[in-house]
Every structure is written in structure tokens, then in C-alpha cells.
Coordinates of C-alpha atoms in Angstrom, one line a residue:
X1 CA -37.8 -4.0 0.8
X2 CA -37.2 -5.8 4.2
X3 CA -35.1 -4.1 6.8
X4 CA -32.1 -5.8 8.0
X5 CA -32.3 -7.7 11.1
X6 CA -29.8 -6.0 13.5
X7 CA -29.5 -8.9 15.9
X8 CA -28.3 -11.1 13.0
X9 CA -25.3 -8.8 12.2
X10 CA -22.6 -10.6 14.4
X11 CA -23.5 -13.8 13.1
X12 CA -23.5 -12.4 9.5
X13 CA -20.0 -10.9 10.1
X14 CA -18.4 -14.0 11.3
X15 CA -18.9 -15.9 7.9
X16 CA -17.6 -12.8 5.9
X17 CA -13.6 -13.3 4.9
X18 CA -13.2 -9.5 5.2
X19 CA -14.3 -9.4 8.8
X20 CA -10.9 -9.0 10.8
X21 CA -12.7 -9.2 14.4
X22 CA -13.7 -13.1 14.1
X23 CA -11.6 -13.8 17.1
X24 CA -13.1 -11.4 19.7
X25 CA -16.6 -11.7 21.4
X26 CA -18.6 -8.8 20.2
X27 CA -20.6 -6.8 22.4
X28 CA -22.5 -4.9 20.2
X29 CA -23.3 -3.8 17.0
X30 CA -24.7 -0.3 15.8
X31 CA -25.8 1.2 12.4
X32 CA -23.9 4.6 11.9
X33 CA -25.2 5.3 8.7
X34 CA -27.4 3.4 6.1
X35 CA -28.8 3.8 2.5
X36 CA -31.6 2.0 1.0
X37 CA -30.5 0.8 -2.6
X38 CA -33.3 0.6 -4.7
X39 CA -31.5 0.1 -8.2
X40 CA -33.6 -1.2 -10.8
X41 CA -33.8 -5.0 -10.3
X42 CA -31.3 -4.8 -7.4
X43 CA -32.4 -3.7 -3.9
X44 CA -30.0 -4.0 -0.9
X45 CA -29.1 -2.1 2.4
X46 CA -25.6 -0.4 2.1
X47 CA -25.1 0.1 6.1
X48 CA -22.1 1.5 7.7
X49 CA -21.8 -0.5 10.9
X50 CA -19.8 0.3 14.4
X51 CA -18.8 -2.9 15.7
X52 CA -18.2 -3.0 20.0
X53 CA -15.9 -5.6 21.3
X54 CA -15.9 -6.5 24.9
X55 CA -12.2 -5.7 24.7
X56 CA -10.4 -3.1 22.3
X57 CA -11.1 -0.5 20.1
X58 CA -14.5 -0.5 17.8
X59 CA -14.2 -0.9 14.3
X60 CA -16.5 0.3 11.6
X61 CA -17.3 -1.8 8.6
X62 CA -19.3 -1.0 5.4
X63 CA -21.7 -4.0 4.5
X64 CA -24.1 -4.2 1.6
X65 CA -27.0 -7.2 2.2
X66 CA -30.3 -7.8 2.1
X67 CA -32.7 -10.0 4.2
X68 CA -33.8 -13.1 2.9
X69 CA -36.1 -15.9 4.8
X70 CA -32.6 -17.7 5.4
X71 CA -31.0 -14.5 6.8
X72 CA -28.6 -11.8 5.7
X73 CA -27.0 -12.5 2.4
X74 CA -24.4 -10.2 0.7
X75 CA -25.7 -8.2 -2.2
X76 CA -22.6 -8.6 -4.0
X77 CA -23.1 -12.3 -4.8
X78 CA -25.8 -11.1 -7.1
X79 CA -24.4 -9.7 -10.5
X80 CA -27.0 -7.2 -11.1
X81 CA -26.3 -5.7 -7.8
X82 CA -22.8 -5.2 -8.7
X83 CA -23.3 -3.7 -12.1
X84 CA -26.1 -1.3 -10.3
X85 CA -23.1 -0.4 -7.9
X86 CA -20.8 0.3 -10.4
X87 CA -23.3 2.3 -12.2
X88 CA -23.8 4.8 -9.5
X89 CA -19.9 5.7 -10.0
X90 CA -20.0 5.5 -13.5
X91 CA -23.0 7.6 -13.7
X92 CA -22.1 10.0 -11.0
X93 CA -25.3 9.7 -9.2
X94 CA -26.0 10.9 -5.5
X95 CA -28.3 8.7 -3.4
X96 CA -29.3 10.2 0.1
X97 CA -28.0 8.2 3.2
X98 CA -29.7 8.5 6.9
X99 CA -27.4 11.3 7.7
X100 CA -25.5 12.0 4.3
X101 CA -25.4 11.1 0.9
X102 CA -23.6 8.5 -1.2
X103 CA -21.8 10.2 -4.3
X104 CA -20.5 8.4 -7.3
X105 CA -17.6 9.9 -9.1
X106 CA -16.4 8.8 -12.9
X107 CA -13.0 10.5 -13.4
X108 CA -13.5 11.9 -17.0
X109 CA -9.9 12.8 -17.5
X110 CA -9.4 12.9 -21.2
X111 CA -7.4 9.6 -21.4
X112 CA -9.7 7.7 -18.9
X113 CA -12.7 6.6 -21.4
X114 CA -12.7 3.2 -20.5
X115 CA -14.7 0.7 -23.6
X116 CA -16.7 -1.4 -21.4
X117 CA -18.5 -4.3 -23.0
X118 CA -22.4 -4.9 -22.8
X119 CA -23.5 -7.2 -20.9
X120 CA -21.1 -6.5 -18.5
X121 CA -19.4 -9.5 -17.1
X122 CA -18.5 -10.1 -13.4
X123 CA -15.6 -11.8 -12.1
X124 CA -14.8 -12.4 -8.1
X125 CA -11.2 -12.2 -7.1
X126 CA -10.7 -14.5 -4.2
X127 CA -7.1 -13.2 -3.2
X128 CA -7.9 -10.1 -0.9
X129 CA -9.1 -11.0 2.7
X130 CA -9.7 -7.5 3.7
X131 CA -11.8 -5.9 0.8
X132 CA -13.8 -7.4 -1.8
X133 CA -12.5 -7.3 -5.3
X134 CA -14.6 -7.4 -8.5
X135 CA -13.5 -7.5 -12.2
X136 CA -16.2 -6.0 -14.6
X137 CA -16.0 -6.7 -18.5
X138 CA -12.4 -7.4 -17.9
X139 CA -11.5 -3.6 -18.0
X140 CA -12.2 -2.4 -14.3
X141 CA -11.4 -3.9 -11.2
X142 CA -13.8 -2.3 -8.3
X143 CA -12.4 -2.7 -4.7
X144 CA -15.2 -2.6 -2.1
X145 CA -13.5 -1.2 0.9
X146 CA -15.0 -2.8 4.1
X147 CA -13.2 -1.8 6.9
X148 CA -13.7 1.9 7.0
X149 CA -11.5 4.7 8.7
X150 CA -12.4 8.3 9.5
X151 CA -10.9 11.0 6.9
X152 CA -9.6 11.3 3.7
X153 CA -8.6 7.7 1.9
X154 CA -5.1 7.9 0.6
X155 CA -5.7 5.5 -2.2
X156 CA -8.6 7.7 -3.5
X157 CA -6.6 11.1 -3.1
X158 CA -3.6 9.6 -4.7
X159 CA -5.3 8.0 -7.3
X160 CA -7.4 11.1 -8.2
X161 CA -4.5 13.3 -7.8
X162 CA -1.9 11.2 -10.6
X163 CA -5.1 10.7 -12.9
X164 CA -6.2 14.4 -13.2
X165 CA -3.3 16.3 -12.4
X166 CA 0.0 14.6 -13.7
X167 CA 0.9 12.8 -16.9
X168 CA 1.8 9.8 -14.8
X169 CA 0.7 6.6 -16.2
X170 CA 3.0 3.7 -14.7
X171 CA -0.1 2.8 -13.0
X172 CA -3.4 1.2 -13.2
X173 CA -5.3 4.6 -13.2
X174 CA -8.1 5.3 -11.1
X175 CA -11.4 5.8 -13.1
X176 CA -14.2 6.2 -10.5
X177 CA -14.9 5.8 -6.7
X178 CA -17.8 6.1 -4.6
X179 CA -17.7 8.5 -1.7
X180 CA -20.1 8.5 1.5
X181 CA -20.2 12.3 2.6
X182 CA -21.8 13.2 6.0
X183 CA -20.7 12.4 9.6
X184 CA -19.8 8.9 8.8
X185 CA -17.8 10.1 5.7
X186 CA -15.7 7.6 4.0
X187 CA -14.6 6.3 0.4
X188 CA -16.6 3.2 0.0
X189 CA -15.5 1.9 -3.4
X190 CA -12.7 2.5 -6.1
X191 CA -12.6 1.6 -9.6
X192 CA -9.3 1.1 -11.6
X193 CA -8.2 0.3 -14.6
X194 CA -8.1 -3.7 -14.9
X195 CA -4.5 -5.0 -16.1
X196 CA -5.0 -8.3 -17.7
X197 CA -1.9 -10.7 -17.4
X198 CA 0.0 -8.7 -14.7
X199 CA 2.3 -10.4 -12.9
X200 CA 3.3 -8.9 -9.3
X201 CA 6.9 -7.8 -9.0
X202 CA 7.7 -9.9 -6.2
X203 CA 6.7 -12.9 -7.8
X204 CA 8.3 -11.8 -11.1
X205 CA 11.6 -10.9 -9.3
X206 CA 11.8 -14.6 -7.4
X207 CA 11.6 -16.1 -10.8
X208 CA 14.2 -14.2 -12.4
X209 CA 16.7 -15.1 -9.6
X210 CA 15.6 -18.9 -9.3
X211 CA 16.6 -18.8 -13.1
X212 CA 19.6 -16.8 -13.3
X213 CA 22.8 -17.5 -11.2
X214 CA 24.4 -14.5 -12.6
X215 CA 22.2 -11.7 -13.0
X216 CA 21.9 -11.0 -16.7
X217 CA 21.8 -7.6 -18.2
X218 CA 18.3 -7.8 -19.2
X219 CA 17.3 -8.1 -15.3
X220 CA 19.8 -5.1 -14.5
X221 CA 18.1 -2.9 -17.1
X222 CA 14.7 -3.8 -15.7
X223 CA 15.8 -3.0 -12.2
X224 CA 17.3 0.7 -13.7
X225 CA 13.8 0.8 -15.5
X226 CA 12.2 0.3 -12.1
X227 CA 14.3 2.8 -10.4
X228 CA 13.6 5.4 -13.3
X229 CA 9.6 5.0 -13.1
X230 CA 9.7 5.5 -9.2
X231 CA 11.6 8.7 -9.7
X232 CA 9.1 9.7 -12.5
X233 CA 6.5 8.9 -9.4
X234 CA 8.3 11.1 -7.2
X235 CA 8.4 14.1 -10.0
X236 CA 4.4 13.6 -10.4
X237 CA 4.0 14.0 -6.6
X238 CA 6.4 16.9 -6.6
X239 CA 4.7 18.8 -9.3
X240 CA 1.4 19.7 -7.7
X241 CA 1.5 23.9 -7.4
X242 CA 1.2 25.8 -4.0
X243 CA -2.7 25.8 -3.9
X244 CA -2.9 21.9 -3.9
X245 CA -1.8 21.5 0.1
X246 CA -2.5 17.7 0.2
X247 CA 0.7 17.5 -2.3
X248 CA 2.6 20.7 -2.7
X249 CA 6.1 20.0 -1.7
X250 CA 7.3 21.3 1.7
X251 CA 11.1 22.4 2.6
X252 CA 12.8 19.8 4.8
X253 CA 13.9 21.2 7.8
X254 CA 16.3 20.4 10.5
X255 CA 13.6 19.6 13.0
X256 CA 12.6 16.8 10.4
X257 CA 15.7 15.3 10.3
X258 CA 15.9 15.1 14.2
X259 CA 12.6 14.0 14.6
X260 CA 13.2 11.0 12.0
X261 CA 16.3 10.5 13.6
X262 CA 14.8 10.5 17.3
X263 CA 12.5 7.8 16.2
X264 CA 14.5 5.3 14.5
X265 CA 16.8 5.6 17.5
X266 CA 14.0 4.7 19.8
X267 CA 12.8 2.2 17.5
X268 CA 16.4 0.7 17.7
X269 CA 16.1 0.4 21.3
X270 CA 12.5 -1.5 21.3
X271 CA 13.5 -3.6 18.8
X272 CA 17.0 -4.6 20.0
X273 CA 15.4 -5.6 23.5
X274 CA 12.9 -7.8 21.6
X275 CA 15.5 -9.4 19.4
X276 CA 18.7 -9.5 21.5
X277 CA 17.3 -12.4 23.3
X278 CA 17.3 -14.5 20.1
X279 CA 20.3 -13.1 18.4
X280 CA 22.8 -12.1 21.1
X281 CA 25.4 -10.8 18.4
X282 CA 23.1 -8.1 18.0
X283 CA 23.7 -6.4 21.2
X284 CA 27.6 -5.7 20.0
X285 CA 26.1 -4.0 17.1
X286 CA 24.0 -1.4 19.0
X287 CA 26.2 1.4 19.6
X288 CA 27.4 1.5 15.7
X289 CA 23.6 1.4 14.9
X290 CA 22.6 4.1 17.0
X291 CA 25.7 6.3 15.4
X292 CA 23.9 5.5 12.1
X293 CA 20.7 6.7 13.0
X294 CA 21.9 9.6 14.8
X295 CA 24.0 10.8 11.5
X296 CA 20.5 11.3 10.0
X297 CA 20.1 14.2 12.5
X298 CA 23.5 15.9 11.6
X299 CA 22.9 16.3 7.8
X300 CA 22.5 19.9 6.6
X301 CA 18.7 20.2 5.8
X302 CA 18.3 20.3 1.9
X303 CA 15.6 18.9 -0.6
X304 CA 11.8 18.9 0.2
X305 CA 9.4 16.8 1.8
X306 CA 6.6 15.2 -0.6
X307 CA 3.8 12.8 -0.8
X308 CA 5.3 9.2 -1.3
X309 CA 3.6 5.6 -1.7
X310 CA 4.4 5.1 1.7
X311 CA 4.7 1.5 1.8
X312 CA 6.7 0.4 -1.3
X313 CA 8.3 -3.0 -2.0
X314 CA 8.0 -5.3 -5.1
X315 CA 4.6 -6.9 -4.1
X316 CA 3.4 -3.2 -4.9
X317 CA 4.6 -3.1 -8.4
X318 CA 3.1 -5.0 -11.4
X319 CA 5.0 -6.3 -14.4
X320 CA 3.0 -5.7 -17.7
X321 CA 3.7 -5.9 -21.2
X322 CA 7.4 -5.2 -20.1
X323 CA 6.4 -1.8 -18.2
X324 CA 6.4 -1.3 -14.5
X325 CA 3.1 -0.1 -12.7
X326 CA 2.8 0.8 -9.6
X327 CA -0.2 0.0 -7.3
X328 CA -1.6 0.3 -3.8
X329 CA -1.4 4.0 -2.7
X330 CA -3.0 2.8 0.6
X331 CA 0.1 3.2 2.9
X332 CA 0.9 1.1 5.7
X333 CA -2.0 -0.4 7.0
X334 CA -1.2 0.0 10.7
X335 CA -0.9 3.8 10.6
X336 CA -3.7 6.0 10.6
X337 CA -4.7 7.6 7.5
X338 CA -3.4 11.1 8.9
X339 CA 0.2 9.5 9.4
X340 CA -0.2 7.8 6.0
X341 CA -0.6 11.4 4.0
X342 CA 2.0 12.9 5.7
X343 CA 4.9 14.3 3.1
X344 CA 8.0 12.7 3.7
X345 CA 11.6 12.4 2.1
X346 CA 11.4 10.2 -1.1
X347 CA 14.2 8.5 -0.3
X348 CA 11.9 6.5 2.4
X349 CA 10.3 4.6 -0.9
X350 CA 13.7 3.9 -2.2
X351 CA 14.9 2.4 1.0
X352 CA 11.6 0.1 0.9
X353 CA 12.2 -1.1 -2.5
X354 CA 16.1 -2.0 -1.8
X355 CA 14.9 -3.7 1.5
X356 CA 12.5 -5.8 -1.1
X357 CA 15.6 -6.9 -3.0
X358 CA 17.5 -8.4 -0.1
X359 CA 13.9 -10.3 0.9
X360 CA 13.7 -11.6 -2.8
X361 CA 17.2 -12.9 -2.7
X362 CA 17.1 -14.2 1.2
X363 CA 13.8 -16.0 0.0
X364 CA 15.3 -18.0 -3.2
X365 CA 18.5 -18.8 -1.0
X366 CA 16.1 -20.3 1.8
X367 CA 14.6 -22.2 -0.9
X368 CA 17.9 -24.1 -1.5
X369 CA 18.4 -21.8 -4.5
X370 CA 21.8 -19.4 -5.9
X371 CA 24.1 -18.1 -3.4
X372 CA 23.8 -14.8 -2.1
X373 CA 25.7 -12.0 -3.5
X374 CA 22.9 -10.3 -6.1
X375 CA 21.4 -7.9 -4.1
X376 CA 24.3 -5.3 -4.6
X377 CA 24.3 -5.1 -8.3
X378 CA 20.7 -5.2 -8.5
X379 CA 20.5 -2.1 -5.7
X380 CA 23.2 -0.3 -7.8
X381 CA 21.4 -0.7 -11.3
X382 CA 17.9 0.2 -9.4
X383 CA 19.3 3.4 -7.8
X384 CA 20.9 4.3 -11.1
X385 CA 17.5 4.5 -12.7
X386 CA 16.5 6.5 -10.1
X387 CA 19.0 9.0 -10.0
X388 CA 19.0 9.5 -13.5
X389 CA 15.3 10.3 -13.8
X390 CA 15.6 12.7 -10.9
X391 CA 18.8 14.6 -11.6
X392 CA 18.6 18.0 -10.4
X393 CA 15.1 17.4 -8.7
X394 CA 14.3 19.9 -5.9
X395 CA 12.7 17.3 -3.6
X396 CA 16.3 15.4 -3.2
X397 CA 18.7 16.2 -1.1
X398 CA 21.6 18.6 -2.8
X399 CA 24.8 16.4 -2.3
X400 CA 25.8 12.7 -2.6
X401 CA 26.6 12.5 0.9
X402 CA 23.4 13.6 2.3
X403 CA 21.7 11.4 0.0
X404 CA 23.8 8.3 1.0
X405 CA 23.1 9.1 4.7
X406 CA 19.4 9.5 4.8
X407 CA 18.9 6.6 2.2
X408 CA 21.0 4.0 4.7
X409 CA 18.8 5.6 7.7
X410 CA 15.8 5.1 6.2
X411 CA 16.9 1.5 5.2
X412 CA 17.7 0.8 8.8
X413 CA 14.0 2.2 9.5
X414 CA 12.9 -0.4 7.4
X415 CA 15.0 -3.1 8.8
X416 CA 13.8 -2.4 12.5
X417 CA 10.2 -2.8 11.1
X418 CA 11.1 -6.0 9.4
X419 CA 12.6 -7.6 12.7
X420 CA 9.7 -6.6 14.7
X421 CA 7.1 -7.8 12.1
X422 CA 9.1 -11.2 11.6
X423 CA 9.5 -11.8 15.4
X424 CA 5.3 -11.3 15.6
X425 CA 4.3 -13.2 12.4
X426 CA 7.2 -15.5 11.1
X427 CA 10.0 -15.8 13.8
X428 CA 11.6 -18.6 11.0
X429 CA 12.1 -15.4 8.7
X430 CA 13.7 -13.1 11.3
X431 CA 17.2 -14.3 10.6
X432 CA 16.6 -12.2 7.1
X433 CA 16.4 -9.0 8.4
X434 CA 18.9 -9.9 11.4
X435 CA 21.5 -10.5 9.1
X436 CA 21.2 -7.5 7.2
X437 CA 21.3 -5.4 10.3
X438 CA 24.6 -7.1 11.4
X439 CA 25.9 -6.5 7.8
X440 CA 24.8 -3.0 7.9
X441 CA 27.6 -1.4 10.4
X442 CA 30.1 -3.0 8.2
X443 CA 28.9 -0.7 5.3
X444 CA 29.4 2.7 6.8

């Protein structure tokens, strides 16, 4: 097999939609590890490359390519290569790399047997920019992870935990993975059950809000069910035994509450400094909002810190066959793997979903749709389902007052993040979280 021409890598990268560094001049590209894949009718090089820019931090990417007379070509454009790569995971094979090894894993839990057709069809999805997604046999979806980070990938870790250590099945189950072991270690690819005809929760909720002037009992029932499923997810996370250090619950301490409170107060200062120039009325709310955040530090600590989804909103759930499914356990992309794997209050996930309801209604309102006022009943139904499913759970605060104070503080934290995000990316949308901030102090 012809070795890769490393001098051509910068040009190759700039043609790949998953490459995030197109805007920055590349100083050099080096290879951290590589594997020569000779897989039946398919041969290509899997390389872990380090991209050094003229300015900014280096980034690490995974490429699967082969050298042709015309230049570098992605191996994943070839169906045989896709099938061969998938079979590495399915058959649990090990392939040596320059400084480590690629290890295939098929999760053979009792109910993960996926009946795959032969021949295995390959369909490429164009929805993801940052990774490469392929549907095999309409039964499995394989995500090839392009931008790599050091450490344990939370999506792999959470998926494996749920599939092998719990009975929680309201998720497209992880069935296999490819991991690189060694100095450049990383999760290279993940295989989940493919859910056909699923609608993401954001699109589903928008459609319902467009259609329903007054919320139907059916919709509110679905929101109660969504809350209940989230409660069951948190109970699954909290079920880990003391020997499972990555997942076992930990006591929630006063210093945790003080740290989280101080962090929100700090974010308030930064956010209001930026947003206050455009929305002067926010400045009048500063003291009230700071008091809101400080109440978190005054709560008597109870409950536990557990693993959580970490980036939960309506776009991270699917609606399929009248069921809710949670997916995408990567956590917040802007945070490191270490930060995403931290245990936290489960109420942080609850707050993320509640903020998503407000966004959905505001989106419909901006389209000239129905008047506002439907977030309250939606929130109440969701919380009712969550509280019912988690009654008596050791990971939640032991009083309703502490539950409410903590939930409101995490909603405030999420709101501040939204303001900063919208200012940087969609200034026309910043009024959605700003209006919610202005309403928030009144809700005390």
C-alpha cells in the first residue's frame, strides 16, 4: 500500500467538512500514531494527526485515507472499507499501531444482539459537521470521531455503563466501539442501534406548539413522560456501586454548593458586562440576580452528586414509536473530557430541559405563531413526571425548598450561558434569554 504523502495533509484537511481549522493558517501536520489497515478487499491508513497552527492551540484529528495518483482520498467513501472497519468492532479484533493498538469491542449484553442483514448496506448521513456518521443495514449507526481529545470519551463511557450495568433502555443502545490504546489513546468510533423514523425532540415540540393554541392533555402527558424518563436515567446513573468510581454517587457537600454559587456569581458579572450595553434594563436586576445565585450557597446540603447527561435540551432527545429516547452523552463540547465527566447535581439536567421549553415557545412566537404563556404548564408537567419517578431518591435534595432553590440557580446558570452564546453567535436571539432573566427575579 502506498504510504500517505504527509505534505498533502493540509490540503486534504481543508476539503473535509469535519475539519474545524479551515480558517487558520496551518504551520505543520505531524503523525502521533498510525495503523496500516489491510482488511480484505480494503487497505488504507488510519492516522492520528496533530495539526499545529500559526496561532492558537494544536488539535488532534483522526483520518482514514489512502494515497492515489490523484491525491489523498477518504477511505470512508468506499463501502467495503466501512464494512471492514465495522467488522473490527463486531468481531472484537485487535490491530497493532505504530505506538499502541486499535481494539474492537462488541458489547454482548443479553439484549444487544442486532440482527444485521447480509450484504450490509451503507448509507452516509450529512447532518453532522464535526464527525462522520454512517448507517449500516438500517440497524446500526456508526459515528467516526474526527476531533480527538485525551482521556476517556464520556459518550463511550456512559453508553457502555448504561448498556452493561443498568436496565435503562430509553436510549439508542451502544453496541460497539473502536478504541486506540497507547500514548495517543482515544475513542475512534462508536456504534449505536439506529432508530428509524425518529424525530428529534426540538422539532417535535416546535410542531406541537405550532399546532396547539392551548396545550392538549396529550402533549402535557408527553411532557410528564419526558420528565419521568429523565428521572429514570438519573436513577440508573445513581445505581452504580461503590467500586465503580466513575459512576458511584458522592455526597453533596456545602463546599460544592459554595463553589457552584461563586461560579454563577462570577458568570453573572461577565455576562451582564457584555449584555448590559445592549439591554440596559438588565443592570437594574443585577443585585436581585446575585442574591438568587447566593441562595444556592446557603442551602443545607443534602442529596448526592451523580453522573448526568451534561448538555440536556430538547435536541438531545428523540421521539420514536411514542417513546422518548435520550442520546448524545458527549457533554458540553466546549468543556474538556475531564470536566464533562464530573459528577454534579441531577437538577442541572432538569434545568437544561426547562430552558429548552422556553426556547421552543419563543421560537414559535418569533415566527408569528401563538402567544406566549405555555412554558409554565409544560414546565409543571415535566417536573411532575420527574418528581414522581424520583420520589425518595437519595441523589435529590431532601426538601422541596432546597429542590426549588437549586433548580432556580441552575436555570440562572444556563440562562447566563445562553446570553453569552447568543451574543457571540446569534445576536437577534439574545432577547430570548434576556427576557427570561428579566422575568426571573420577579419569580422569587
